[in-house]
Amino acid sequence: MISTLLVANRGEIARRVIRAARSLGVRTVAVFSEPDADAPHVVEADRAVALRGSTSTETYLDAEQVLAAARATGADAVHPGYGFLSENAAFARRCIDAGLTWVGPDPASIEAMGVKHTAKALAREAGVPTLPDALLATDDPDDWARAAEGVGFPLLVKASAGGGGSGMREVRSPDALADAVRSARAEAARSFGDDTVFLERLLDAPRHVEIQVLGDAHGHVVHLGERECSIQRRHQKVVEEAPSPVVTPELRERMGATAVALAEKLGYVGAGTVEFLLEDADLPASDAGSVDASGAAAPLRSVPPAATPTQASFFFLEMNTRLQVEHPVTEEVYGVDLVALQLAIADGEPLPFAQDELVPRGHAIEVRLYAEDPAAGDRPSPGTLHRYRHDDALRWEDALGASGEVSAFYDPMIAKVVAHAPTRTAAARRLAAGLAHAEIHGPATNRDLLVAVLRDPGFLAGATRTDFLDRHADLRTPAPATPRVVHLAAAIATTSAARRAHDPLATLAPPGWRTLRGAPRPRLTWEGPDGPVDVAHRLTADALELADHTLGLRDLTPHGVRVTHDGVAYRCRVAHHDGTAYVDDGEGHSAWREVPRLPAADAAAGGAGPVSEVPGTVVEVLVREGEHVVAGQKLVVLEAMKMEHPALAATDGVVETVHVAVGQYVEAHATLVTLGAAE
């Protein structure tokens, strides 16, 4: 039996595995990178071992260091979580060869499903429907074009290895194919060490529905229903739920049986997920066959006939041979602990239930809370999380504690948040309210987007296909729940109260007191959610005159105030961190910073040119010194937090100096290239 478990991961999934192991009386070992030295998963484990380095490649992907940590602590088992080494068959095999229990499927199953184009072939053998595809085996763009013609447009260029949306490009016309293939290959090589890509027919607006499977070492395989994960950005999931709002019991049985058949063909042992694209609108029939990269016709692959209103079509996407990020919604609906089951299966125990005993109850929805800015193309926003508070009415799977650092080296997830209720509408309402009431101070997050999605009529009606966020772009910048002037008033009033609390002489006069009658109102600039606001104000003991508004103030302290605006009172909580006032009122939240009247000299003033928006690693330098460039031209590409960030020329010019090289790590706001005037 497992006695000491090494968790080869970080963040919320490491914490989740540690909790499950502790509930079973199993000792735990954490590993951590230099940026994660004070992370919660390190503190919560019974033992912890440092990994040398900062990046994923240097640490959590370094099999030698992870295995050395297992030896040093006497661990007898390894749980990989998800991501990192979780679907690395070579690492799984090394764990087994070292006498460790691998909490996951056999390495052969990982290998079989780890390469997407070969996984599709196995799926077809198991009777699973698939979409037309073609492997690109040459470097000849003409071969790519012939392969694309056989697959049909629109299509996806997809990395054959890995997952998480990396190495994936959408192509809608032949003239965009070559650039998409080159870009996807480069990203796949960086992310997975394998630049193999293939083409696959793209369904414009399907649903992303996946089936959770479990298999034990005694030949039993069951499924635990479906999760719908259609709401995505950059092909990465944002909102997940179980069950799907459109899957009927009959369709669940059909999809589940298909997933189980594939798992049985593999002799699958452990937890896994079979992902499908579900077309619940008519899908035109096609006799397009698969072709290889040379353009030669491969055997035709039959595409299921067009869907009817009563018979939805589904197609194999991939199989994830690990625990999924969104596993909590299945746990909530089926009343199971999937991590505990993984450990039991790894110990050789049989499944504790049969298929007919697994019945869904109620509805669960999960959202992924990220440190990213939806209004800026979901750009990651690493930095200090000054305050992070929420109640326990929901299930919060937190990556961080009450404060912490969102590192630029890893995925920007702060937490997964889950609500379970008797109905889908009730779950959505509970989840939206819990998110809105949380205090999250620091980096920009996608919290407002998530709340807006959960309250959107289209979402509540179940219209959740993969183009949901494209069709509801307004949800990225929802209207504030509280009038901005209320939060600005709270920021000004509490900032004044905080200064008075630290200045004993200020207590001798009331707020807003002036030695000269008729003295002009102080005029200040505050930087807020919508940019700078230039305002004149006068503060008294019970009111704030602000531009054209007079707002009532009650219970004013440095930490909060009740603001009355247009007859409505708002109870605002305010926290001050590094010169920024963070205002929360239960439904609305915003951050305000008073702009100094005399800005500090810009010590960084110097050569003009693009700077890094976020800290990251340089993956491409596309220009040389002396080269003429035009406005909008891509000069340098950074990679940070699982995203590429191109730096573009703001104007026409000549490259005077290139300050970075491929592989170099740069901080935010570092100058990348200096441009001179065009001759």
XYZ file of C-alpha atoms in Angstrom:
679
model
C 0.000 0.000 0.000
C 1.054 3.586 -0.655
C 2.566 5.147 2.467
C 4.386 8.252 1.195
C 3.176 10.082 -1.899
C 5.276 12.590 -3.824
C 3.110 15.154 -5.631
C 4.959 16.151 -8.801
C 3.076 19.395 -9.349
C 2.251 22.811 -7.900
C -0.650 25.176 -7.255
C -4.227 24.131 -6.687
C -3.882 20.584 -7.999
C -0.952 19.863 -5.681
C -3.063 21.110 -2.754
C -6.001 18.980 -3.923
C -3.894 15.797 -4.049
C -2.326 16.541 -0.660
C -5.784 16.892 0.927
C -6.991 13.595 -0.515
C -3.844 11.750 0.539
C -4.032 13.139 4.065
C -7.666 11.989 4.371
C -6.425 8.456 3.630
C -3.558 8.624 6.127
C -0.889 8.859 3.411
C 2.189 11.055 4.037
C 2.879 13.644 1.363
C 5.944 15.205 -0.234
C 5.858 18.447 -2.205
C 8.414 19.678 -4.707
C 8.852 23.360 -5.436
C 10.721 25.788 -7.662
C 12.500 28.885 -6.383
C 9.482 31.185 -7.077
C 7.229 28.698 -5.233
C 9.310 28.475 -2.038
C 6.507 29.960 0.095
C 3.558 28.544 -1.867
C 0.688 26.912 0.082
C 1.284 23.440 -1.334
C 4.802 23.524 0.106
C 3.557 24.454 3.577
C 0.717 21.917 3.550
C 2.782 18.852 2.635
C 4.496 16.752 5.317
C 7.844 17.135 3.545
C 9.055 19.430 0.771
C 12.062 19.341 -1.541
C 13.439 22.304 -3.482
C 13.997 22.029 -7.224
C 16.812 24.131 -8.650
C 15.577 26.772 -11.064
C 12.551 28.924 -11.842
C 11.011 27.927 -15.167
C 8.891 24.841 -15.755
C 11.638 23.246 -17.828
C 14.217 23.773 -15.091
C 12.001 22.428 -12.305
C 8.667 20.644 -12.569
C 9.559 19.141 -15.959
C 12.986 17.948 -14.762
C 12.435 14.229 -14.194
C 15.877 13.775 -12.615
C 15.182 16.312 -9.883
C 11.717 14.928 -9.194
C 12.982 11.347 -8.901
C 15.840 12.512 -6.671
C 13.264 14.148 -4.391
C 11.385 10.831 -4.175
C 14.555 8.988 -3.219
C 15.557 11.607 -0.647
C 12.207 11.435 1.162
C 11.538 7.712 0.927
C 8.432 8.225 -1.194
C 6.948 5.032 -2.602
C 4.465 6.613 -5.034
C 4.187 9.585 -7.385
C 1.026 11.501 -8.329
C 1.671 13.809 -11.310
C -1.527 15.902 -11.140
C -2.147 17.390 -14.576
C 0.150 19.248 -16.923
C 3.926 19.031 -16.510
C 4.915 15.308 -16.442
C 1.407 13.865 -16.063
C 1.203 12.521 -19.631
C 4.896 11.785 -20.072
C 5.143 8.050 -20.681
C 8.932 8.047 -20.269
C 8.635 9.594 -16.816
C 5.917 7.147 -15.809
C 8.123 4.274 -16.927
C 11.096 5.648 -14.966
C 8.957 5.882 -11.837
C 7.873 2.268 -12.231
C 11.441 1.122 -12.959
C 12.558 2.895 -9.760
C 10.078 0.813 -7.760
C 7.592 3.659 -7.296
C 3.842 3.298 -7.647
C 2.736 5.462 -10.553
C -0.673 7.001 -9.827
C -1.888 6.961 -13.386
C -2.411 4.664 -16.364
C 0.160 2.291 -17.781
C 2.876 4.049 -19.834
C 1.678 2.166 -22.921
C -1.761 3.791 -22.602
C -0.159 7.204 -22.186
C 1.914 6.630 -25.316
C -1.056 5.374 -27.307
C -3.173 8.441 -26.520
C -0.318 10.946 -26.245
C 0.103 11.449 -29.978
C -3.168 12.833 -31.272
C -3.065 11.538 -34.832
C -2.278 7.980 -33.728
C -4.871 8.255 -30.942
C -7.476 9.014 -33.584
C -6.539 5.846 -35.451
C -7.017 3.781 -32.300
C -10.314 5.511 -31.634
C -11.566 4.577 -35.102
C -10.596 0.952 -34.455
C -12.723 1.090 -31.292
C -15.696 2.376 -33.291
C -15.406 5.992 -32.164
C -16.443 8.527 -34.840
C -13.707 10.970 -35.942
C -13.326 14.012 -38.193
C -11.198 14.064 -41.383
C -7.506 14.746 -40.695
C -4.072 14.636 -42.322
C -0.602 14.323 -40.822
C 1.965 16.811 -42.176
C 5.104 14.735 -42.648
C 7.096 17.050 -44.948
C 8.328 20.644 -44.973
C 6.846 21.390 -48.391
C 4.019 24.001 -48.340
C 2.626 22.472 -51.538
C 2.161 19.175 -49.694
C 0.426 21.059 -46.886
C -1.929 22.689 -49.377
C -2.881 19.334 -50.932
C -3.467 17.843 -47.497
C -5.653 20.799 -46.533
C -7.706 20.423 -49.689
C -8.460 16.833 -48.698
C -9.407 17.747 -45.141
C -11.447 20.781 -46.144
C -11.734 24.309 -44.778
C -12.132 25.604 -42.146
C -9.550 23.493 -40.379
C -7.253 23.429 -37.374
C -3.515 22.964 -37.389
C -2.885 20.946 -34.226
C 0.224 19.823 -32.390
C 0.256 16.049 -32.282
C 1.796 16.025 -28.803
C 0.699 17.899 -25.696
C -2.506 19.790 -25.097
C -3.957 22.852 -23.378
C -4.466 24.732 -26.636
C -0.737 25.077 -27.353
C 0.415 24.468 -30.916
C -3.066 25.035 -32.328
C -4.034 27.447 -35.102
C -7.342 28.050 -36.856
C -7.212 28.349 -40.662
C -10.150 29.472 -42.794
C -8.517 29.991 -46.177
C -5.619 28.446 -48.139
C -3.520 31.631 -48.088
C -3.285 31.511 -44.270
C -2.192 27.872 -44.092
C 1.596 28.110 -44.411
C 2.055 30.729 -41.696
C -0.274 28.806 -39.371
C 1.687 25.567 -39.851
C 5.037 27.260 -39.203
C 3.734 29.054 -36.119
C 2.069 25.942 -34.690
C 5.198 23.870 -35.297
C 7.400 26.405 -33.517
C 5.091 26.580 -30.511
C 4.719 22.796 -30.370
C 8.501 22.372 -30.389
C 8.898 24.845 -27.520
C 6.017 23.453 -25.467
C 6.334 19.706 -26.035
C 9.746 19.103 -27.648
C 7.950 17.739 -30.736
C 7.028 19.897 -33.737
C 4.765 17.310 -35.395
C 1.430 18.806 -36.443
C -1.611 17.583 -38.330
C -4.681 19.102 -39.930
C -8.203 18.422 -38.740
C -11.577 19.578 -40.018
C -12.883 22.436 -37.883
C -16.488 22.444 -36.755
C -17.527 26.072 -36.488
C -19.676 26.005 -33.375
C -19.803 22.579 -31.732
C -19.994 21.800 -28.067
C -16.981 20.437 -26.220
C -18.285 17.489 -24.210
C -16.075 14.970 -22.427
C -16.691 11.678 -20.655
C -14.939 10.769 -17.394
C -13.808 7.135 -17.300
C -12.325 5.005 -14.542
C -10.704 1.613 -14.969
C -9.221 -0.739 -12.374
C -6.574 -3.417 -12.624
C -9.269 -6.121 -12.583
C -10.718 -5.278 -15.993
C -13.636 -3.127 -14.868
C -14.254 0.181 -16.667
C -17.064 2.648 -15.967
C -17.923 6.175 -16.989
C -19.126 8.964 -14.715
C -21.169 10.909 -17.206
C -20.212 13.995 -19.127
C -18.853 17.455 -18.546
C -19.485 20.285 -20.964
C -16.491 22.594 -21.393
C -17.557 24.644 -24.412
C -16.906 28.162 -23.076
C -13.258 28.696 -23.945
C -10.696 31.303 -24.907
C -7.610 30.422 -26.952
C -8.933 26.828 -27.077
C -8.599 26.682 -23.279
C -11.563 26.066 -21.014
C -12.979 28.801 -18.769
C -16.365 27.436 -17.624
C -17.161 23.752 -17.132
C -20.318 22.023 -15.956
C -21.916 18.664 -15.326
C -24.178 17.473 -16.691
C -24.331 19.179 -20.095
C -27.489 21.232 -20.639
C -28.189 19.391 -23.913
C -27.117 15.796 -23.300
C -30.105 13.516 -22.827
C -29.944 10.240 -20.868
C -29.944 8.358 -24.180
C -27.081 10.420 -25.592
C -25.165 10.093 -22.301
C -25.480 6.326 -22.541
C -24.295 6.348 -26.159
C -21.299 8.641 -25.557
C -20.422 6.853 -22.336
C -20.472 3.447 -24.003
C -18.192 4.769 -26.753
C -15.711 6.139 -24.210
C -15.733 2.899 -22.229
C -15.133 0.896 -25.422
C -12.019 2.949 -26.146
C -10.759 2.549 -22.566
C -11.370 -1.211 -22.701
C -9.478 -1.453 -25.987
C -6.514 0.199 -24.275
C -6.789 -1.952 -21.145
C -6.980 1.375 -19.359
C -6.285 1.546 -15.609
C -6.871 4.789 -13.694
C -8.753 8.023 -14.320
C -9.027 9.356 -17.852
C -11.184 11.585 -19.995
C -12.377 11.012 -23.544
C -13.092 14.354 -25.199
C -15.628 14.824 -27.983
C -16.924 17.577 -30.195
C -20.714 17.427 -30.106
C -22.574 18.826 -33.097
C -26.126 19.433 -31.943
C -27.022 21.279 -35.161
C -27.107 19.715 -38.618
C -23.643 18.640 -39.791
C -23.350 18.260 -43.570
C -22.324 14.801 -44.613
C -18.956 14.570 -46.327
C -16.999 11.938 -48.171
C -13.727 13.844 -47.753
C -11.036 11.356 -46.983
C -7.766 11.695 -45.162
C -4.611 12.447 -47.084
C -1.019 12.336 -46.015
C 1.319 15.331 -46.305
C 2.535 14.333 -49.740
C -0.964 14.743 -51.097
C -1.495 11.051 -51.728
C -4.958 9.847 -50.883
C -5.267 7.771 -47.760
C -8.146 5.380 -47.198
C -11.394 7.299 -46.941
C -12.687 7.797 -43.429
C -16.426 7.727 -43.176
C -18.020 10.765 -41.597
C -21.289 10.054 -39.784
C -24.370 11.257 -41.626
C -25.885 14.643 -40.966
C -27.317 15.089 -37.506
C -31.043 15.282 -37.060
C -32.895 17.161 -34.322
C -33.137 13.913 -32.372
C -29.733 12.419 -33.154
C -26.730 14.610 -32.325
C -23.358 13.717 -33.849
C -20.204 13.514 -31.767
C -16.584 13.118 -32.842
C -13.456 12.016 -31.004
C -11.127 14.864 -30.099
C -8.537 13.281 -27.806
C -8.113 11.251 -24.640
C -6.426 12.791 -21.612
C -4.661 10.060 -19.653
C -4.742 11.951 -16.365
C -6.983 13.847 -14.005
C -8.661 16.858 -15.603
C -8.653 20.406 -14.261
C -12.449 20.309 -14.225
C -12.792 17.028 -12.310
C -14.558 18.705 -9.309
C -17.858 19.089 -11.177
C -18.009 15.331 -11.696
C -17.176 14.782 -8.026
C -19.984 17.088 -6.944
C -22.612 15.515 -9.212
C -21.679 11.887 -8.605
C -20.609 12.166 -4.950
C -17.139 10.686 -5.460
C -13.521 11.652 -4.711
C -11.646 11.051 -7.943
C -8.201 11.600 -6.401
C -8.906 9.094 -3.635
C -10.139 6.678 -6.290
C -6.918 7.188 -8.256
C -4.904 6.266 -5.186
C -7.090 3.228 -4.486
C -6.779 2.000 -8.073
C -2.998 2.481 -7.949
C -3.014 0.326 -4.794
C -4.746 -2.440 -6.751
C -8.206 -2.063 -5.275
C -11.279 -2.794 -7.441
C -13.763 -0.049 -8.321
C -16.270 0.329 -5.470
C -19.285 0.669 -7.760
C -20.834 -0.676 -10.943
C -22.074 1.409 -13.861
C -25.740 1.217 -12.883
C -24.934 2.651 -9.441
C -23.597 5.911 -10.923
C -26.480 8.352 -11.186
C -26.003 12.140 -11.524
C -27.603 14.323 -8.879
C -28.136 18.045 -9.318
C -25.887 20.323 -11.313
C -22.346 21.617 -10.789
C -20.550 24.503 -12.508
C -16.865 25.373 -12.274
C -15.107 28.539 -13.398
C -11.386 29.157 -13.695
C -10.340 32.373 -12.004
C -7.272 33.689 -13.817
C -4.938 36.633 -13.305
C -5.541 37.957 -16.795
C -7.246 40.909 -18.458
C -10.157 39.923 -20.744
C -10.365 43.492 -22.082
C -6.754 43.214 -23.308
C -7.052 39.943 -25.192
C -6.786 37.834 -22.018
C -3.262 39.093 -21.447
C -1.791 37.500 -18.289
C -1.242 39.900 -15.397
C 1.337 38.486 -12.981
C 2.048 40.336 -9.764
C 1.349 40.521 -6.056
C -2.021 39.346 -4.809
C -2.366 41.651 -1.811
C -5.626 40.249 -0.497
C -7.637 37.186 -1.410
C -10.705 36.518 0.723
C -13.867 34.532 0.063
C -16.483 32.668 2.046
C -16.828 28.891 2.212
C -20.312 28.650 0.697
C -18.715 27.506 -2.566
C -15.942 25.015 -3.274
C -12.762 27.043 -3.809
C -9.746 25.159 -5.142
C -7.149 27.852 -4.444
C -3.657 27.971 -5.912
C -2.664 30.749 -3.517
C -3.350 31.680 0.075
C -4.757 34.892 1.544
C -1.988 36.699 -0.322
C 0.833 35.672 -2.586
C 2.517 36.169 -5.917
C 1.038 35.259 -9.289
C 4.236 34.132 -10.955
C 5.075 34.948 -14.556
C 6.691 31.528 -14.895
C 3.505 29.434 -14.783
C -0.166 29.309 -15.657
C -1.962 32.396 -14.217
C -4.738 30.453 -12.478
C -5.664 31.788 -9.041
C -8.396 29.275 -8.287
C -11.118 27.002 -9.555
C -14.482 27.870 -8.036
C -17.352 25.349 -7.987
C -21.043 25.543 -7.084
C -23.385 22.566 -6.766
C -27.159 22.959 -6.542
C -30.335 21.050 -7.391
C -30.706 22.930 -10.691
C -28.399 24.532 -13.246
C -29.891 27.990 -12.725
C -29.436 27.768 -8.964
C -25.812 26.678 -9.365
C -25.100 29.586 -11.728
C -26.679 32.111 -9.347
C -24.758 30.817 -6.337
C -21.475 30.819 -8.225
C -21.939 34.344 -9.616
C -22.827 35.735 -6.174
C -19.852 34.064 -4.491
C -17.437 35.414 -7.085
C -18.893 38.917 -6.889
C -18.539 39.014 -3.088
C -14.900 37.864 -2.990
C -12.119 40.348 -2.254
C -9.347 40.009 -4.848
C -6.796 42.812 -4.669
C -3.831 43.017 -6.992
C -3.482 41.855 -10.601
C -6.296 42.176 -13.111
C -8.502 39.074 -13.182
C -11.266 37.602 -15.321
C -13.695 37.659 -12.371
C -16.088 40.195 -13.972
C -16.181 38.174 -17.197
C -17.045 35.005 -15.275
C -19.840 36.693 -13.323
C -21.226 38.209 -16.536
C -21.186 34.798 -18.266
C -22.990 33.105 -15.382
C -25.736 35.749 -15.427
C -26.064 35.989 -19.205
C -29.477 34.916 -20.588
C -27.792 32.912 -23.340
C -25.742 30.948 -20.846
C -28.753 30.358 -18.614
C -30.671 29.086 -21.656
C -27.900 26.553 -22.341
C -26.634 28.165 -25.574
C -23.034 27.313 -24.742
C -21.148 26.365 -27.873
C -17.453 26.979 -28.423
C -18.087 30.355 -30.052
C -19.907 31.675 -26.964
C -17.331 34.318 -26.031
C -16.955 35.408 -29.667
C -20.711 35.939 -29.895
C -20.813 37.735 -26.531
C -17.780 39.992 -26.755
C -19.560 42.564 -24.568
C -19.179 40.214 -21.588
C -15.449 40.928 -21.576
C -16.127 44.506 -20.454
C -19.401 44.347 -18.525
C -20.978 47.490 -17.114
C -19.932 48.118 -13.504
C -22.319 46.732 -10.894
C -21.955 49.923 -8.840
C -21.734 53.500 -10.198
C -18.066 54.438 -10.581
C -18.602 57.697 -8.708
C -19.564 55.726 -5.574
C -16.287 53.841 -5.519
C -14.295 56.963 -6.364
C -15.960 58.728 -3.431
C -15.100 55.798 -1.150
C -11.478 55.861 -2.320
C -11.121 59.623 -1.760
C -12.879 59.640 1.615
C -11.046 56.638 3.101
C -7.686 57.859 1.776
C -8.307 61.156 3.577
C -9.344 59.280 6.724
C -6.204 57.147 6.564
C -3.986 60.239 6.297
C -5.753 61.872 9.223
C -5.342 58.712 11.290
C -1.575 58.922 10.814
C -1.336 62.715 11.327
C -2.102 63.795 14.913
C -2.390 67.467 13.926
C -5.113 66.682 11.375
C -7.493 65.587 14.132
C -7.753 69.202 15.344
C -9.823 70.229 12.323
C -12.753 68.588 10.551
C -12.302 67.102 7.051
C -12.148 69.735 4.328
C -11.356 72.581 6.758
C -9.670 75.613 5.175
C -8.079 78.707 6.755
C -9.479 80.960 4.047
C -13.180 81.233 3.321
C -13.947 80.469 -0.307
C -10.687 78.620 -0.923
C -10.860 76.563 -4.138
C -11.585 72.847 -3.937
C -8.533 70.608 -4.170
C -8.182 69.227 -7.699
C -6.744 65.764 -8.009
C -6.314 63.082 -10.651
C -7.243 59.503 -9.831
C -6.414 56.543 -12.032
C -9.381 54.161 -12.091
C -10.805 51.228 -14.055
C -11.685 53.472 -17.020
C -8.517 55.569 -16.986
C -7.594 58.854 -15.279
C -10.313 61.042 -13.760
C -9.568 64.720 -13.022
C -11.850 65.879 -10.189
C -12.309 68.746 -7.774
C -13.778 67.810 -4.417
C -14.691 69.086 -0.973
C -14.881 66.684 1.941
C -16.911 67.383 5.075
C -17.746 65.235 8.065
C -20.761 63.640 6.392
C -20.583 64.388 2.669
C -18.295 64.590 -0.329
C -18.878 67.160 -3.052
C -17.414 65.604 -6.163
C -17.801 67.353 -9.514
C -21.581 67.487 -10.072
C -22.369 65.014 -7.295
C -22.916 65.335 -3.577
C -22.568 61.956 -1.921
C -23.499 61.221 1.672
C -20.908 59.608 3.932
C -21.597 57.549 7.055
C -19.359 55.453 9.304
C -16.189 56.739 7.644
C -12.950 54.994 8.671
C -9.711 54.293 6.790
C -11.138 50.853 5.977
C -14.659 51.621 4.800
C -17.582 53.983 4.459
C -21.282 53.973 3.592
C -21.753 56.108 0.493
C -25.211 57.384 -0.458
C -25.772 58.228 -4.125
C -29.175 59.072 -5.663
C -30.916 57.842 -2.528
C -29.167 54.455 -2.467
C -26.612 53.602 0.244
C -23.628 51.400 -0.633
C -21.542 49.821 2.122
C -18.004 49.981 0.771
C -15.047 48.100 2.193
C -11.705 49.662 1.276
C -8.178 48.277 1.583
C -5.069 50.302 0.780
C -2.078 48.496 -0.734
C 1.002 50.260 -2.135
C -0.869 53.500 -2.799
C -3.917 51.848 -4.391
C -7.383 51.872 -2.816
C -9.302 48.660 -3.520
C -13.051 49.132 -3.081
C -15.564 46.290 -2.640
C -19.281 46.615 -1.932
C -20.592 43.065 -2.271
C -21.501 43.315 -5.948
C -19.017 45.797 -7.370
C -15.268 46.244 -6.992
C -12.642 48.571 -8.402
C -9.144 49.895 -7.777
C -8.128 53.576 -7.600
C -4.724 55.221 -7.390
C -4.141 58.914 -6.716
C -1.776 60.306 -9.341
C 1.053 62.369 -7.764
C 0.949 66.056 -8.603
C 4.689 66.006 -9.346
C 5.491 62.737 -11.090
C 8.892 61.225 -10.459
C 11.478 61.630 -13.171
C 11.443 58.756 -15.610
C 14.672 56.998 -14.935
C 13.928 54.591 -17.749
C 13.648 57.258 -20.413
C 15.817 56.371 -23.327
C 15.700 54.755 -26.713
C 12.293 54.532 -28.309
C 11.023 51.092 -29.137
C 8.692 48.327 -27.979
C 8.871 47.133 -24.396
C 7.783 43.860 -22.821
C 4.199 44.067 -21.578
C 4.759 41.184 -19.154
C 7.841 39.388 -17.844
C 8.674 36.449 -20.074
C 11.144 34.518 -22.181
C 12.194 35.657 -25.641
C 11.273 32.948 -28.154
C 11.777 34.845 -31.431
C 13.835 37.840 -32.566
C 12.628 38.725 -36.045
C 14.779 41.763 -36.928
C 18.444 42.754 -37.161
C 20.259 45.990 -36.512
C 20.090 48.288 -39.518
C 16.863 46.745 -40.804
C 14.029 49.035 -41.932
C 10.677 48.216 -40.311
C 7.144 49.511 -40.722
C 4.475 50.314 -38.166
C 2.783 47.157 -36.907
C 5.630 44.848 -37.911
C 6.379 42.030 -35.460
C 9.865 42.521 -34.014
C 10.176 40.190 -31.015
C 7.976 37.450 -29.542
C 7.875 36.677 -25.808
C 6.335 33.658 -24.152
C 4.817 34.064 -20.701
C 2.191 32.152 -18.764
C 1.395 29.790 -21.675
C 0.864 32.654 -24.167
C 2.864 34.276 -26.934
C 3.200 38.086 -26.721
C 4.415 39.800 -29.916
C 6.147 43.187 -29.635
C 5.270 45.406 -32.615
C 6.854 48.500 -34.109
C 4.799 51.586 -33.229
C 6.082 53.566 -36.241
C 8.197 53.178 -39.334
C 11.905 53.257 -38.499
C 15.326 51.652 -38.541
C 16.487 49.119 -35.965
C 19.370 50.705 -34.074
C 19.825 48.141 -31.297
C 18.361 44.735 -30.469
C 18.587 44.372 -26.692
C 17.488 40.743 -26.309
C 18.286 37.269 -27.606
C 16.277 34.057 -27.920
C 16.064 32.265 -24.599
C 16.633 35.406 -22.538
C 14.266 36.164 -19.664
C 13.156 39.800 -19.458
C 11.213 41.717 -16.826
C 8.053 43.669 -17.596
C 8.577 47.054 -19.306
C 12.097 46.162 -20.475
C 13.085 47.785 -23.772
C 13.421 45.077 -26.417
C 14.454 47.025 -29.511
C 15.591 50.617 -30.074
C 14.254 52.200 -33.262
C 15.652 55.239 -35.003
C 13.887 57.526 -37.436
C 13.389 56.207 -40.943
C 15.656 57.890 -43.499
